[in-house]
CSV table of C-alpha atoms in Angstrom, one decimal:
chain,number,residue,atom,x,y,z
K,17,LEU,CA,88.9,71.1,128.1
K,18,PRO,CA,90.4,70.5,124.6
K,19,LYS,CA,93.9,71.0,126.1
K,20,GLY,CA,95.6,69.2,123.2
K,21,LEU,CA,94.6,71.9,120.8
K,22,VAL,CA,97.2,74.4,122.7
K,23,LEU,CA,99.9,72.0,121.7
K,24,LEU,CA,98.7,71.3,118.2
K,25,ILE,CA,98.3,75.0,117.3
K,26,SER,CA,102.0,75.7,118.6
K,27,ILE,CA,103.3,72.8,116.7
K,28,GLY,CA,101.5,73.6,113.5
K,29,LEU,CA,102.6,77.2,113.7
K,30,THR,CA,106.2,76.2,114.3
K,31,VAL,CA,106.3,73.8,111.4
K,32,GLY,CA,104.9,76.6,109.3
K,33,VAL,CA,107.7,78.8,110.5
K,34,ILE,CA,110.5,76.3,109.7
K,35,ARG,CA,109.1,75.6,106.3
K,36,LEU,CA,109.0,79.4,105.4
K,37,SER,CA,112.5,79.9,106.8
K,38,LYS,CA,113.8,77.7,104.0
K,39,LYS,CA,112.1,80.0,101.6
K,40,ASN,CA,113.9,83.1,103.3
K,41,VAL,CA,111.0,84.3,105.0
K,42,LEU,CA,111.8,85.6,108.7
K,43,VAL,CA,108.6,85.2,110.7
K,44,ARG,CA,108.9,87.7,113.7
K,45,GLU,CA,105.7,86.8,115.3
K,46,LEU,CA,104.2,83.3,115.3
K,47,HIS,CA,100.7,84.3,115.0
K,48,SER,CA,101.3,86.3,111.9
K,49,LEU,CA,100.7,83.2,109.8
K,50,GLU,CA,97.3,83.0,111.0
K,51,ASN,CA,96.8,86.7,110.8
K,52,LEU,CA,97.7,86.8,107.1
K,53,ALA,CA,95.5,83.9,106.2
K,54,HIS,CA,92.5,85.8,107.7
K,55,CYS,CA,93.2,89.0,105.9
K,56,ASP,CA,90.9,89.8,103.0
K,57,VAL,CA,92.5,93.0,101.8
K,58,ILE,CA,96.3,93.4,101.1
K,59,CYS,CA,97.7,96.8,100.4
K,60,LEU,CA,100.7,96.9,98.2
K,61,ASP,CA,103.3,99.5,97.3
K,62,LYS,CA,104.2,99.8,93.7
K,63,THR,CA,108.0,100.3,93.8
K,64,GLY,CA,109.8,97.3,95.4
K,65,THR,CA,106.8,95.2,95.7
K,66,LEU,CA,105.0,95.0,92.3
K,67,THR,CA,108.4,96.0,90.7
K,68,GLU,CA,111.8,94.8,91.5
K,69,GLY,CA,112.7,98.2,93.1
K,70,SER,CA,115.9,98.4,90.8
K,71,LEU,CA,115.4,101.8,89.3
K,72,GLN,CA,117.3,102.9,86.4
K,73,VAL,CA,117.4,106.2,84.3
K,74,GLU,CA,115.9,105.3,80.9
K,75,ASN,CA,116.1,108.7,79.2
K,76,VAL,CA,116.7,112.4,79.7
K,77,TYR,CA,115.0,115.1,77.8
K,78,THR,CA,116.7,118.5,78.3
K,79,ASN,CA,115.9,122.0,77.3
K,80,ILE,CA,119.2,123.4,78.2
K,81,ASP,CA,122.9,122.6,77.4
K,82,LYS,CA,123.6,119.0,78.2
K,83,ARG,CA,127.0,119.7,79.8
K,84,GLU,CA,125.6,122.4,81.9
K,85,PHE,CA,122.7,120.1,83.0
K,86,GLN,CA,125.2,117.3,84.0
K,87,ARG,CA,126.9,119.8,86.3
K,88,LEU,CA,123.7,121.0,87.8
K,89,MET,CA,122.6,117.4,88.5
K,90,ALA,CA,126.1,116.7,89.9
K,91,THR,CA,125.6,119.7,92.3
K,92,TYR,CA,122.2,118.4,93.2
K,93,LEU,CA,123.4,114.8,94.0
K,94,VAL,CA,126.5,116.0,95.9
K,95,HIS,CA,124.5,118.5,98.2
K,96,THR,CA,121.1,117.0,98.6
K,97,ASP,CA,120.2,115.1,101.8
K,98,ASP,CA,118.0,112.6,99.8
K,99,ASN,CA,118.9,108.9,100.3
K,100,ASN,CA,116.2,106.8,98.5
K,101,SER,CA,116.1,104.6,95.5
K,102,THR,CA,115.5,107.5,93.0
K,103,TYR,CA,118.6,109.2,94.3
K,104,HIS,CA,120.6,106.1,93.9
K,105,ALA,CA,119.4,105.7,90.3
K,106,LEU,CA,120.3,109.2,89.5
K,107,CYS,CA,123.8,108.8,90.9
K,108,LYS,CA,124.4,105.7,88.8
K,109,HIS,CA,123.4,107.7,85.4
K,110,PHE,CA,124.9,111.1,85.9
K,111,SER,CA,128.8,111.6,85.7
K,112,GLU,CA,130.4,113.3,88.7
K,113,ASP,CA,131.2,116.6,87.2
K,114,ALA,CA,132.6,119.5,89.4
K,115,PRO,CA,129.7,120.7,91.3
K,116,TYR,CA,128.8,124.2,91.9
K,117,ASP,CA,128.9,125.8,95.4
K,118,VAL,CA,125.4,125.9,97.1
K,119,ILE,CA,124.1,128.2,99.9
K,120,ASP,CA,120.9,126.3,100.8
K,121,THR,CA,119.1,122.9,100.3
K,122,THR,CA,115.6,121.7,100.7
K,123,PRO,CA,115.3,117.9,101.4
K,124,PHE,CA,112.6,115.8,99.7
K,125,SER,CA,109.3,115.7,101.4
K,126,SER,CA,106.3,113.4,100.8
K,127,ASP,CA,104.2,116.4,101.3
K,128,ARG,CA,105.9,118.7,98.8
K,129,LYS,CA,107.0,116.0,96.5
K,130,TRP,CA,110.3,117.9,95.5
K,131,SER,CA,113.5,118.8,96.7
K,132,SER,CA,115.9,121.7,95.8
K,133,VAL,CA,119.5,123.0,96.1
K,134,THR,CA,120.3,126.9,95.8
K,135,LEU,CA,123.5,127.8,94.0
K,136,CYS,CA,125.8,130.8,95.0
K,137,ASP,CA,124.8,132.6,91.9
K,138,GLY,CA,121.1,132.7,93.1
K,139,ARG,CA,119.8,129.9,90.8
K,140,THR,CA,117.8,127.2,92.5
K,141,LEU,CA,117.4,123.8,91.0
K,142,VAL,CA,114.3,121.9,91.8
K,143,LEU,CA,113.7,118.3,91.2
K,144,GLY,CA,110.3,116.6,91.8
K,145,ALA,CA,106.9,115.4,90.4
K,146,PRO,CA,105.6,116.9,87.2
K,147,GLU,CA,102.3,117.9,88.7
K,148,LYS,CA,104.2,119.7,91.5
K,149,LEU,CA,106.6,121.7,89.3
K,150,CYS,CA,104.5,122.3,86.2
K,151,SER,CA,101.2,124.3,86.1
K,152,THR,CA,100.2,121.8,83.2
K,153,VAL,CA,101.8,118.4,83.0
K,154,PRO,CA,103.5,118.0,79.7
K,155,GLU,CA,101.9,115.7,77.3
K,156,GLN,CA,104.9,113.6,76.8
K,157,ALA,CA,105.2,113.1,80.6
K,158,GLU,CA,101.5,112.0,80.7
K,159,LYS,CA,102.1,109.4,78.1
K,160,LEU,CA,105.2,108.0,79.7
K,161,MET,CA,103.5,107.7,83.0
K,162,ARG,CA,100.5,105.9,81.3
K,163,GLU,CA,103.3,103.3,80.3
K,164,GLY,CA,104.1,102.8,84.0
K,165,LYS,CA,107.2,104.9,84.0
K,166,ARG,CA,108.3,107.5,86.7
K,167,VAL,CA,108.9,110.9,85.3
K,168,LEU,CA,110.8,113.6,87.3
K,169,CYS,CA,111.0,117.1,86.2
K,170,VAL,CA,113.9,119.3,86.8
K,171,GLY,CA,113.2,123.1,87.0
K,172,LEU,CA,115.3,126.3,87.5
K,173,CYS,CA,114.1,129.6,89.3
K,174,GLN,CA,115.7,132.6,91.1
K,175,GLY,CA,116.2,132.5,94.8
K,176,LYS,CA,113.2,131.0,96.8
K,177,VAL,CA,111.3,128.2,95.2
K,178,ASP,CA,108.0,129.6,93.6
K,179,ILE,CA,106.2,126.9,91.5
K,180,ARG,CA,104.8,129.6,89.3
K,181,GLU,CA,108.2,130.9,88.4
K,182,ILE,CA,110.1,127.7,87.7
K,183,ASP,CA,111.3,127.1,84.2
K,184,LEU,CA,111.3,123.5,83.0
K,185,ALA,CA,115.0,122.4,82.3
K,186,ALA,CA,114.5,118.7,81.8
K,187,MET,CA,112.5,115.7,82.2
K,188,ILE,CA,114.2,112.4,83.6
K,189,VAL,CA,112.5,109.1,82.7
K,190,ILE,CA,113.0,106.3,85.3
K,191,THR,CA,111.9,102.7,84.8
K,192,ASP,CA,111.7,99.8,87.0
K,193,THR,CA,111.2,96.0,86.1
K,194,LEU,CA,108.0,94.3,86.9
K,195,ARG,CA,108.4,91.3,89.0
K,196,LYS,CA,108.2,88.1,86.8
K,197,ASN,CA,105.8,86.4,89.3
K,198,ALA,CA,103.7,89.4,90.1
K,199,THR,CA,100.9,88.6,87.9
K,200,GLN,CA,100.6,84.9,89.4
K,201,THR,CA,100.8,86.3,92.9
K,202,VAL,CA,98.2,88.7,92.6
K,203,ARG,CA,95.9,86.1,90.9
K,204,TYR,CA,96.6,83.8,93.8
K,205,PHE,CA,95.4,86.5,96.2
K,206,TYR,CA,92.2,86.8,94.3
K,207,GLU,CA,91.7,83.1,94.4
K,208,GLN,CA,91.9,83.3,98.2
K,209,GLY,CA,89.2,86.0,98.3
K,210,VAL,CA,91.9,88.7,99.0
K,211,ASP,CA,91.2,92.1,97.6
K,212,VAL,CA,94.3,94.2,96.4
K,213,LYS,CA,94.7,97.8,97.0
K,214,ILE,CA,97.8,99.9,95.7
K,215,LEU,CA,99.0,102.6,98.1
K,216,SER,CA,101.9,104.6,96.4
K,217,GLY,CA,103.6,107.7,96.7
K,218,ASP,CA,104.0,107.9,92.9
K,219,ASN,CA,101.9,109.4,90.3
K,220,PRO,CA,98.4,107.5,90.2
K,221,VAL,CA,98.6,107.1,86.5
K,222,ALA,CA,102.0,105.5,86.6
K,223,ALA,CA,100.8,103.4,89.6
K,224,ALA,CA,97.8,102.3,87.8
K,225,ALA,CA,99.6,101.3,84.7
K,226,VAL,CA,101.9,99.0,86.8
K,227,ALA,CA,98.9,97.7,88.6
K,228,LYS,CA,97.2,96.8,85.4
K,229,LEU,CA,100.2,94.9,84.1
K,230,SER,CA,100.2,93.0,87.4
K,231,GLY,CA,96.7,91.8,86.9
K,232,VAL,CA,95.1,93.9,89.6
K,233,ARG,CA,91.3,94.1,89.1
K,234,ASN,CA,89.8,97.7,88.5
K,235,ALA,CA,93.3,99.2,88.2
K,236,ASP,CA,91.7,102.0,86.1
K,237,ARG,CA,89.9,103.2,89.4
K,238,LEU,CA,92.6,105.5,90.5
K,239,LEU,CA,92.8,108.5,92.9
K,240,ASP,CA,95.3,111.2,93.3
K,241,ALA,CA,95.3,111.6,97.2
K,242,THR,CA,97.1,115.0,97.1
K,243,GLY,CA,95.3,117.4,99.4
K,244,LEU,CA,92.5,115.1,100.4
K,245,SER,CA,91.3,115.0,104.0
K,246,ASP,CA,91.0,112.1,106.0
K,247,GLU,CA,87.2,112.0,105.8
K,248,GLU,CA,87.5,112.1,101.9
K,249,LEU,CA,90.0,109.2,102.0
K,250,ARG,CA,87.7,107.2,104.2
K,251,CYS,CA,84.7,107.7,101.8
K,252,ALA,CA,87.0,106.8,98.7
K,253,VAL,CA,88.8,103.8,100.0
K,254,HIS,CA,85.8,101.5,98.9
K,255,ASP,CA,85.4,102.9,95.5
K,256,TYR,CA,89.0,103.1,94.3
K,257,THR,CA,91.7,100.5,93.9
K,258,VAL,CA,94.8,102.6,93.1
K,259,PHE,CA,95.8,105.6,95.4
K,260,GLY,CA,98.8,107.7,94.2
K,261,ARG,CA,100.6,110.5,95.9
K,262,VAL,CA,99.9,109.0,99.2
K,263,THR,CA,101.6,110.3,102.2
K,264,PRO,CA,102.6,108.1,105.1
K,265,GLU,CA,99.7,109.6,107.3
K,266,GLN,CA,97.3,109.0,104.4
K,267,LYS,CA,98.4,105.4,104.1
K,268,LYS,CA,97.5,104.8,107.8
K,269,VAL,CA,94.1,106.5,107.3
K,270,LEU,CA,93.4,104.2,104.3
K,271,VAL,CA,94.3,101.0,106.3
K,272,ASP,CA,92.2,102.1,109.3
K,273,ALA,CA,89.2,103.0,107.0
K,274,LEU,CA,89.4,99.5,105.6
K,275,GLN,CA,89.5,97.9,109.1
K,276,LYS,CA,86.6,100.1,110.3
K,277,GLN,CA,84.6,98.6,107.4
K,278,GLY,CA,85.1,95.1,108.8
K,279,HIS,CA,88.2,94.0,106.7
K,280,ARG,CA,91.3,92.4,108.0
K,281,VAL,CA,94.2,94.3,106.4
K,282,ALA,CA,97.7,93.2,105.4
K,283,MET,CA,100.2,95.8,104.5
K,284,THR,CA,103.6,95.4,102.5
K,285,GLY,CA,106.3,98.0,102.4
K,286,ASP,CA,110.0,98.7,102.3
K,287,GLY,CA,110.4,102.2,103.4
K,288,VAL,CA,110.0,104.7,106.4
K,289,ASN,CA,106.9,106.1,104.6
K,290,ASP,CA,105.2,102.7,105.1
K,291,LEU,CA,105.7,102.4,108.9
K,292,LEU,CA,102.5,104.1,110.2
K,293,ALA,CA,100.4,101.9,107.9
K,294,MET,CA,102.3,98.8,108.7
K,295,ARG,CA,101.8,99.3,112.5
K,296,GLN,CA,98.0,99.8,111.7
K,297,ALA,CA,97.6,96.8,109.7
K,298,ASP,CA,96.6,93.4,111.0
K,299,CYS,CA,99.5,91.8,109.4
K,300,SER,CA,102.5,93.5,107.9
K,301,ALA,CA,105.5,92.3,105.6
K,302,ALA,CA,108.6,94.2,104.9
K,303,MET,CA,111.0,93.5,101.9
K,304,GLY,CA,114.6,92.4,102.8
K,305,ASN,CA,116.1,95.3,100.9
K,306,GLY,CA,113.9,97.9,102.7
K,307,SER,CA,114.8,100.1,105.5
K,308,ASP,CA,115.9,98.8,108.9
K,309,ALA,CA,112.9,100.6,110.6
K,310,ALA,CA,110.5,98.8,108.3
K,311,LYS,CA,112.2,95.3,109.0
K,312,GLN,CA,111.9,96.0,112.6
K,313,THR,CA,108.3,97.0,112.6
K,314,ALA,CA,107.0,94.2,110.3
K,315,GLN,CA,105.7,90.6,111.5
K,316,LEU,CA,107.2,89.1,108.3
K,317,VAL,CA,110.4,90.0,106.7
K,318,LEU,CA,110.8,88.7,103.0
K,319,LEU,CA,114.6,88.3,103.0
K,320,ASP,CA,114.7,87.9,99.2
K,321,SER,CA,112.5,91.1,98.7
K,322,ASP,CA,110.1,88.8,96.7
K,323,PHE,CA,106.5,89.2,97.7
K,324,ALA,CA,105.5,86.2,95.7
K,325,VAL,CA,106.5,84.3,98.8
K,326,LEU,CA,103.4,85.7,100.5
K,327,ARG,CA,101.5,82.9,98.7
K,328,ASP,CA,103.5,80.4,100.7
K,329,VAL,CA,102.8,82.4,103.9
K,330,ILE,CA,99.0,82.3,103.1
K,331,SER,CA,99.2,78.6,102.3
K,332,GLU,CA,100.9,77.8,105.7
K,333,GLY,CA,98.4,79.9,107.5
K,334,CYS,CA,95.6,78.3,105.8
K,335,ARG,CA,97.0,74.8,106.5
K,336,VAL,CA,97.2,75.5,110.1
K,337,ILE,CA,93.7,77.0,110.4
K,338,ASN,CA,91.9,74.5,108.2
K,339,ASN,CA,93.5,71.4,109.6
K,340,LEU,CA,93.2,72.5,113.3
K,341,THR,CA,89.6,73.5,112.7
K,342,LYS,CA,88.8,70.0,111.5
K,343,SER,CA,90.8,68.4,114.3
K,344,ALA,CA,88.9,70.8,116.8
K,345,GLY,CA,85.7,69.4,115.6
K,346,VAL,CA,86.7,66.2,117.2
K,347,PHE,CA,88.2,67.7,120.2
K,348,PHE,CA,85.1,69.7,121.1
K,349,ILE,CA,83.0,66.6,121.0
K,350,LYS,CA,84.3,65.7,124.5
K,351,THR,CA,84.0,69.2,125.8
K,352,VAL,CA,80.3,69.5,124.7
K,353,TYR,CA,79.1,66.2,125.8
K,354,SER,CA,80.9,66.4,129.1
K,355,VAL,CA,79.0,69.5,129.9
K,356,LEU,CA,75.7,68.1,129.1
K,357,LEU,CA,76.4,65.0,131.1
K,358,CYS,CA,77.6,67.0,134.1
K,359,VAL,CA,74.3,69.0,134.0
K,360,MET,CA,72.4,65.7,133.7
K,361,CYS,CA,74.4,64.1,136.7
K,362,LEU,CA,73.7,67.2,138.9
K,363,PHE,CA,70.1,67.0,138.2
K,364,LEU,CA,69.9,63.3,138.8
K,365,ASN,CA,72.2,63.4,141.9
K,366,THR,CA,74.4,60.6,140.3
K,367,ASP,CA,78.0,60.1,139.7
K,368,PHE,CA,79.9,61.1,136.5
K,369,PRO,CA,79.7,57.8,134.4
K,370,PHE,CA,83.6,58.0,133.4
K,371,ILE,CA,86.9,58.1,135.2
K,372,PRO,CA,89.8,60.2,134.1
K,373,ILE,CA,91.9,57.2,132.7
K,374,GLN,CA,89.0,56.3,130.4
K,375,ILE,CA,88.9,59.9,129.1
K,376,THR,CA,92.6,59.8,128.7
K,377,LEU,CA,92.3,56.7,126.2
K,378,ILE,CA,89.8,58.7,124.1
K,379,ASP,CA,92.2,61.8,124.3
K,380,ALA,CA,95.2,59.7,123.0
K,381,VAL,CA,93.6,57.4,120.5
K,382,ILE,CA,90.7,59.2,119.0
K,383,GLU,CA,91.7,62.9,119.3
K,384,ALA,CA,95.4,63.4,119.5
K,385,PHE,CA,96.7,60.6,117.2
K,386,PRO,CA,94.8,61.5,114.1
K,387,ALA,CA,94.8,65.2,114.6
K,388,PHE,CA,98.6,65.3,115.1
K,389,PHE,CA,99.3,63.8,111.6
K,390,MET,CA,96.4,65.5,109.8
K,391,SER,CA,97.8,68.9,110.9
K,392,PHE,CA,100.8,68.5,108.6
K,393,GLU,CA,98.8,68.0,105.4
K,394,ARG,CA,98.9,70.6,102.8
K,395,ASN,CA,95.5,72.5,102.9
K,396,ASP,CA,95.5,76.0,101.3
K,397,ARG,CA,91.7,76.1,100.9
K,398,LYS,CA,90.2,79.6,101.5
K,399,VAL,CA,89.5,80.1,105.2
K,400,GLU,CA,85.9,80.7,105.8
K,401,GLY,CA,84.0,81.6,109.0
K,402,THR,CA,85.5,81.8,112.4
K,403,PHE,CA,87.5,79.0,114.2
K,404,LEU,CA,85.1,78.5,117.1
K,405,ASP,CA,82.0,78.6,115.2
K,406,ARG,CA,83.1,76.0,112.6
K,407,ALA,CA,84.5,73.7,115.4
K,408,LEU,CA,81.6,73.7,117.6
K,409,ARG,CA,79.2,73.3,114.5
K,410,ALA,CA,81.1,70.2,113.6
K,411,ALA,CA,81.2,68.8,117.1
K,412,LEU,CA,77.6,69.5,118.0
K,413,PRO,CA,75.9,66.7,116.2
K,414,ASN,CA,78.2,64.0,117.6
K,415,SER,CA,78.1,65.5,121.1
K,416,ILE,CA,74.3,65.5,121.1
K,417,ALA,CA,74.3,61.9,119.8
K,418,ILE,CA,76.6,60.7,122.7
K,419,PHE,CA,74.4,62.6,125.3
K,420,PHE,CA,71.2,61.2,124.2
K,421,GLY,CA,72.8,57.7,123.7
K,422,CYS,CA,74.0,57.9,127.4
K,423,VAL,CA,70.6,59.2,128.7
K,424,ILE,CA,68.8,56.2,126.9
K,425,VAL,CA,71.4,53.8,128.3
K,426,PHE,CA,71.0,55.2,131.8
K,427,LEU,CA,67.1,55.2,131.6
K,428,THR,CA,67.0,51.6,130.3
K,429,ALA,CA,69.8,49.9,132.2
K,430,PRO,CA,67.4,48.8,135.1
K,431,TYR,CA,65.0,47.2,132.5
K,432,ALA,CA,67.9,45.5,130.7
K,433,GLY,CA,69.3,43.9,133.9
K,434,LEU,CA,72.6,45.9,133.7
K,435,ASP,CA,74.5,46.8,136.8
K,436,ARG,CA,76.3,49.9,137.3
K,437,ALA,CA,79.7,48.8,135.8
K,438,GLN,CA,78.1,47.3,132.7
K,439,MET,CA,75.9,50.4,132.2
K,440,ASN,CA,79.1,52.6,132.3
K,441,LEU,CA,80.8,50.1,129.8
K,442,VAL,CA,78.0,50.5,127.4
K,443,MET,CA,78.1,54.3,127.8
K,444,PHE,CA,81.9,54.4,127.3
K,445,LEU,CA,81.6,52.3,124.0
K,446,THR,CA,79.0,54.5,122.9
K,447,VAL,CA,81.3,57.5,123.4
K,448,GLY,CA,84.0,55.8,121.6
K,449,VAL,CA,81.9,54.7,118.6
K,450,VAL,CA,80.3,58.1,118.1
K,451,SER,CA,83.6,59.9,118.5
K,452,LEU,CA,85.2,57.6,116.1
K,453,ALA,CA,82.5,58.5,113.6
K,454,GLY,CA,83.6,62.1,114.3
K,455,VAL,CA,87.1,61.3,113.3
K,456,VAL,CA,85.9,59.6,110.1
K,457,LYS,CA,83.9,62.8,109.4
K,458,ALA,CA,86.7,65.1,109.7
K,459,SER,CA,88.9,63.0,107.5
K,460,LEU,CA,86.6,63.3,104.5
K,461,PRO,CA,87.3,63.2,101.5
K,462,LEU,CA,89.6,60.2,102.4
K,463,ASN,CA,93.0,59.7,101.1
K,464,ARG,CA,95.8,57.1,102.1
K,465,LEU,CA,96.9,59.0,105.1
K,466,ARG,CA,93.5,59.8,106.4
K,467,ALA,CA,92.2,56.3,105.7
K,468,PHE,CA,95.2,54.9,107.6
K,469,LEU,CA,94.6,57.2,110.6
K,470,CYS,CA,90.8,56.4,110.6
K,471,VAL,CA,91.5,52.5,110.6
K,472,SER,CA,94.4,53.0,113.0
K,473,SER,CA,92.1,54.9,115.5
K,474,ILE,CA,89.3,52.4,115.3
K,475,LEU,CA,91.5,49.5,115.9
K,476,GLY,CA,93.5,51.1,118.5
K,477,PHE,CA,90.5,52.1,120.5
K,478,PHE,CA,88.9,48.6,120.6
K,479,CYS,CA,92.1,46.9,121.2
K,480,ALA,CA,92.9,49.0,124.1
K,481,VAL,CA,89.5,48.3,125.5
K,482,MET,CA,89.9,44.6,125.3
K,483,LEU,CA,93.5,44.5,126.4
K,484,PHE,CA,93.4,47.0,129.3
K,485,ALA,CA,90.0,46.5,130.6
K,486,PRO,CA,91.1,46.0,134.2
K,487,LEU,CA,93.3,49.1,134.0
K,488,LEU,CA,90.4,51.1,132.6
K,489,GLN,CA,88.0,49.6,135.3
K,490,LEU,CA,85.8,48.2,132.7
K,491,PRO,CA,83.9,44.9,133.3
K,492,ALA,CA,85.4,42.0,131.3
């Protein structure tokens, strides 16, 4: 059995976790490095992921008296139950005027996309998305959203909220800064064969504008998910890149739909509205400035809230998978030829030609020694195929060569005048030489480290055979 792989995989992943901890990445599950490296689709939120998440009020366009509007906003901010990034941006901008007394409040909902407070005089202030509060989205709001800005509409009505009766009082323009390394990170995802999808609760036009600035391909293929059924979303997930006005349940449906199409999906998020999708995804990453629930759910926590370090996570995962796959190609040589030789010995009713201490030498010098040091090399080449398939394909030619070599030695030994001990020595040397050829093949293309490991393995094997022949029960 290739038992050394268990130790090498654990060491490789642990080294990756240690390296990532120096980049302020908390790895909550060891295998998440491998999971992310295997993902071929990554779903990103707009706010806090592509952008820095530091929302600021850029401008306010009012249709009513400014002092009255200031007081209405102060009333809303004092009495609303909202506690999200938009709320904090509004608090920083609007002064703390004396608020009106209120008799009722309606908290923000991902389904409604608005919240409200009802004053004692019967007026109700409603704050929410333009398409929810206006029968026709103002042209100015459309223009601002195409620039990637978030627009909130503030309306007034009497009594119970009726969208048809709302009078537009103001438009609040909120901006967020695009992360400096967003474009490079998105480009790296594409280089690794990872497709990018944007799942945002914001207006799809604004989300698409930010996605385009970040270098997301096909960012103009956008969809407003408002009112769409689960089946409609499943049909649309392949054709669209940017999904706006997505509810938490719809995010989960989109991730599940991608998985059912055969994709392995990673999900990043920072809020409670991302929890369902993060649990559904094959690998999840939370921002350090996100909610506690998101950080508890995620397999990876980006403590600096910089999703660019996902490049390092993918790189570490690729290093572990690619290097261990190459090493496994050497480990599996012994596994395959041992099975073949066992079958041959059973049919011929003869002893297995090797004893455990001889196999231990091959384990230590030919398999473990070079594999251990090669596992630390940087190797962020795109992961292709499955681990077992690639490892067995690499091992099979050498294993078959060893098997047929041993069969030829076994059949010709009587005619060559070799006794049992001499025959076993020739078989053992055959195994060693062909296994060493496997080490050289796994080390290509050679560099200084790999060349040193190849030479050390070759010298180490033959020196051990000559120096410890009695211990190995080999004829001198």
